[in-house]
Amino acid sequence: MSELPSSARVVIIGGGVVGASALYHLAMAGWRDCVLLEKNELTAGSTWHAAGNVPTFSSSWSIMNMQRYSAELYRQLGDAVDYPMNYHVTGSVRIGHSSERLQEFQRVKAMGRHQGMDLEVMTPEELRAVYPFLETHDLSGGLYDPYDGDIDPAQLTQALAKGSRMEGAHVERFCPVTGARREGGEWVLETPKGEIRCEYVVNAAGYYAQQVGRLFGREVPMMVMSHQYLLFDTIPELETWSRDAGHKLPLLRDVDSSYYLRQEKYGLNLGPYEGNCKAHWVTSDDPFPEDFSFQLYPDDLDRLEWHIGDAMARVPLLEQANLTRVINGPIPYTPDGNPLIGPMPGVPNAFEACVFTFGICQGGGAGKVLAEWITEGATEWDMWSCDPRRFTGFEDQEYCIAKGMEVYGHEYAMHFPHHFWPDGRDKKHGPLHDRMANAGAVFGAWNGWERAAWFARPGDDTSEEGTQTWRRDGPWAEAVAEECAVVRDAAGVLDLPGFSRFRLRGAEAADWLERQITGRVPKVGRVGLGYFADDKGRIVTEMSLARMGEDEFWLITAATAQSHDKEWLLAQLESGLELSDETDDWSCLIVTGPKSRGILAPLTDADLTRPWLSVQNARVAGAEAMLMRVSYAGELGWEIHARLADMPAIHEALMQTGAPMGLRPFGMFALDSLRIEKGYRAWKQDLSTDYTVLEAGLDRFVAFGKPDFRGKAALEAQAASGVSKRFVTLKIEAEEFDPPYMASLLHEGEVVGELTSAGWGHRVQACIGLGMLRDDLAEPGTELQVTGYGQTSAAVVLPDEPAWDPDNGRLRA
């Protein structure tokens, strides 16, 4: 029996499918000096009791990539490592009860096609042909996925572990990690079998991830749900059909009734996601157990009664079956239901690959992504959907429980573009929250900050139900049109709490910042956009750089980017420089529109004749503030940045002076419409590591004449060879629905690009899209088609300039 190594390059804590996959992918990447530590036996935890479904379906582009990769890996893994695998690729049908659900299916079908998968939307009659026991009288249709199926989780985990050992990696069972300390730039992990030193550590501890995280000073945002599935005995009719057909039934998911039904040998497996769900280990009378490796919870069938009845009505064959076993086990959830894959926030050389709700179908892709993070410092696909840094620390346990239960109870819910989930809200209020509420604000949450999405008028429908539509003309539509018109014709004011803001000081601050961004730093008193690239020239983040002095900058970025951008900056920060996070100390008001100068003039001592992209310290309504002459809305305007306590007085003065001139509040929905008309990119939509700075059409922000900056060599090579795809603005003839994120762009029936943003432009009275298109087609006038929710809309490439105010005359007024 081998002994625990005293050192390793990487140590993975947790021997479920995700930890085993991470070890396998590290070993396959040539990092063989890696060790996996499991406190019990491999598969202990969520893996051993998992149902083992392997869908490719996801409404998230990156998670679909991850699940598609898993399915591809599993199909050849058994042969690759010479290990028996019970992997049944049965296909699946997702049934829909409404036109909205069919639109979701059409969107996912298009995404699948873009990723090389042939998914098929079926009529009820076609569904019955592939699933003959299905009642279809009340269905609108369904989605057929030929790549779906199920796998034995234990065999999968053991196969990955065997493949890792074959490459030289080490697996140590019955070896819990009991302590961790930083020593000499390395991690020292304490176990009952001795200490092990390593360069990198990975928390892959499943529902124990929070306990493991605390060893590193990290509070993992998660909770644990109780999930049950029911196993039914052999059904003679099903056995006869299956033997005659020579295969199993496709896996059935009734996503509107929230359960799956899968053939298990010649019986059935029913797995509901019930609304009246239950969290575990969240109260004093249900404490977190010291060990819960191969245990289950007691059965709790009462809360599944409706789902069982509905499944029997949908597939009457189920009524013939005898219930033989109930599996009721723990499944971890993050507040948004996506796993944590990537750098452990605030902890050097530590990573997370944990809190997987669907670990079996995501495990293969997760191992690939995690290995890329460690070995290359970046991932092939932009994985912001799973990046641990998308959570910024406000997510306390109460919030995690509320959101985890909400996600579980709506596991198959449609994610409509203008809908906000209601649980766990009101975590962060800006200083003007009550004022916005009194003005009719309908709020949404951005990194926990409550911001006005739109302002309802008397009689407008503000119900949650009203937002559950893919249509453009929801209850907000007319109000948002009015808000955009006010910004165009008079002036609007937007309360924008939560901007992530960092103050950079130091004698070499400008030189250091110049090396971090692809372009040039602004001069004193000026504002500029800074693009931070990775070594491949891909876009890591975008920040507004306001230079307040020779050695002082404000770096301002998206609310959701707070942890991500702070870590990126601190990782590169040099001695002698000071970076402080002042996000929680300031707020922002945007005042924009042709009358904004006249409104501000009597309230400030600022020089309002200073040009576009200038910044100055001034007093507004008697309070100290920083005025930036910029406008994400694309009109004459200023951002007023001031301390929280001063914002009410500033806002009051603005409204008293501005209301007679037409000043009105506007919200985030209007801002999104306005910025798309200007071709302004949004982070993690139009700007992501899926694209380089040059592909994103940001050539003017690349200063090749600088001595050096991150990504320079890659961008120089791309500039010399030419980009294969390029950012474009499109006019889209979409009548009822704005095409979704990652809608496909087609030319002569071929997928040639994708949309990254789209929305109705109220100033130009057209649907405008931003996206990435094959370079040879990125010429003004090129005619394309855009897919979205089952409709195919004609589109045309616009000139390489904003659709609204192309010469920026209104901004510069």
Tab-separated table of N, CA and C in Angstrom, residues 514 517-521 531 693-694 698-709 712 715-716:
chain	number	residue	atom	x	y	z
A	514	GLU	N	-0.280	51.559	-17.333
A	514	GLU	CA	0.000	51.518	-18.769
A	514	GLU	C	0.401	50.104	-19.209
A	517	ILE	N	-3.018	47.632	-19.298
A	517	ILE	CA	-4.074	47.781	-20.290
A	517	ILE	C	-3.486	47.764	-21.693
A	518	THR	N	-4.348	47.501	-22.671
A	518	THR	CA	-3.872	47.434	-24.051
A	518	THR	C	-3.644	48.812	-24.658
A	519	GLY	N	-4.305	49.825	-24.124
A	519	GLY	CA	-4.206	51.168	-24.690
A	519	GLY	C	-3.373	52.107	-23.827
A	520	ARG	N	-3.718	53.373	-23.874
A	520	ARG	CA	-2.989	54.404	-23.144
A	520	ARG	C	-3.791	54.884	-21.932
A	521	VAL	N	-3.075	55.273	-20.884
A	521	VAL	CA	-3.771	55.853	-19.743
A	521	VAL	C	-4.124	57.305	-20.074
A	531	TYR	N	-8.823	48.486	-21.361
A	531	TYR	CA	-9.127	47.077	-21.598
A	531	TYR	C	-7.956	46.226	-21.124
A	693	VAL	N	-9.443	41.507	-27.961
A	693	VAL	CA	-9.699	42.945	-28.054
A	693	VAL	C	-9.899	43.353	-29.503
A	694	LEU	N	-9.151	42.752	-30.416
A	694	LEU	CA	-9.281	43.097	-31.832
A	694	LEU	C	-10.577	42.546	-32.416
A	698	LEU	N	-12.150	46.777	-30.962
A	698	LEU	CA	-11.594	47.798	-30.079
A	698	LEU	C	-10.155	48.133	-30.454
A	699	ASP	N	-9.884	48.111	-31.746
A	699	ASP	CA	-8.531	48.364	-32.243
A	699	ASP	C	-7.984	49.692	-31.743
A	700	ARG	N	-8.858	50.697	-31.626
A	700	ARG	CA	-8.390	52.026	-31.214
A	700	ARG	C	-7.912	52.044	-29.766
A	701	PHE	N	-8.206	50.970	-29.025
A	701	PHE	CA	-7.751	50.877	-27.639
A	701	PHE	C	-6.537	49.961	-27.501
A	702	VAL	N	-5.857	49.704	-28.608
A	702	VAL	CA	-4.637	48.895	-28.583
A	702	VAL	C	-3.483	49.765	-29.069
A	703	ALA	N	-2.507	50.005	-28.180
A	703	ALA	CA	-1.357	50.846	-28.515
A	703	ALA	C	-0.150	49.940	-28.733
A	704	PHE	N	0.001	49.474	-29.950
A	704	PHE	CA	1.095	48.560	-30.245
A	704	PHE	C	2.461	49.222	-30.072
A	705	GLY	N	2.483	50.566	-30.054
A	705	GLY	CA	3.757	51.269	-29.885
A	705	GLY	C	4.292	51.241	-28.469
A	706	LYS	N	3.491	50.786	-27.517
A	706	LYS	CA	3.977	50.703	-26.136
A	706	LYS	C	5.018	49.591	-26.021
A	707	PRO	N	5.964	49.738	-25.080
A	707	PRO	CA	6.990	48.692	-24.924
A	707	PRO	C	6.403	47.316	-24.655
A	708	ASP	N	5.426	47.214	-23.753
A	708	ASP	CA	4.887	45.906	-23.447
A	708	ASP	C	3.566	46.052	-22.706
A	709	PHE	N	2.726	45.078	-22.879
A	709	PHE	CA	1.497	44.945	-22.085
A	709	PHE	C	1.024	43.506	-22.239
A	712	LYS	N	0.155	41.466	-25.650
A	712	LYS	CA	0.655	42.190	-26.822
A	712	LYS	C	1.096	41.251	-27.934
A	715	LEU	N	-1.859	39.701	-29.707
A	715	LEU	CA	-2.598	40.671	-30.512
A	715	LEU	C	-1.793	41.100	-31.739
A	716	GLU	N	-0.476	41.216	-31.597
A	716	GLU	CA	0.352	41.527	-32.766
A	716	GLU	C	0.246	40.415	-33.807
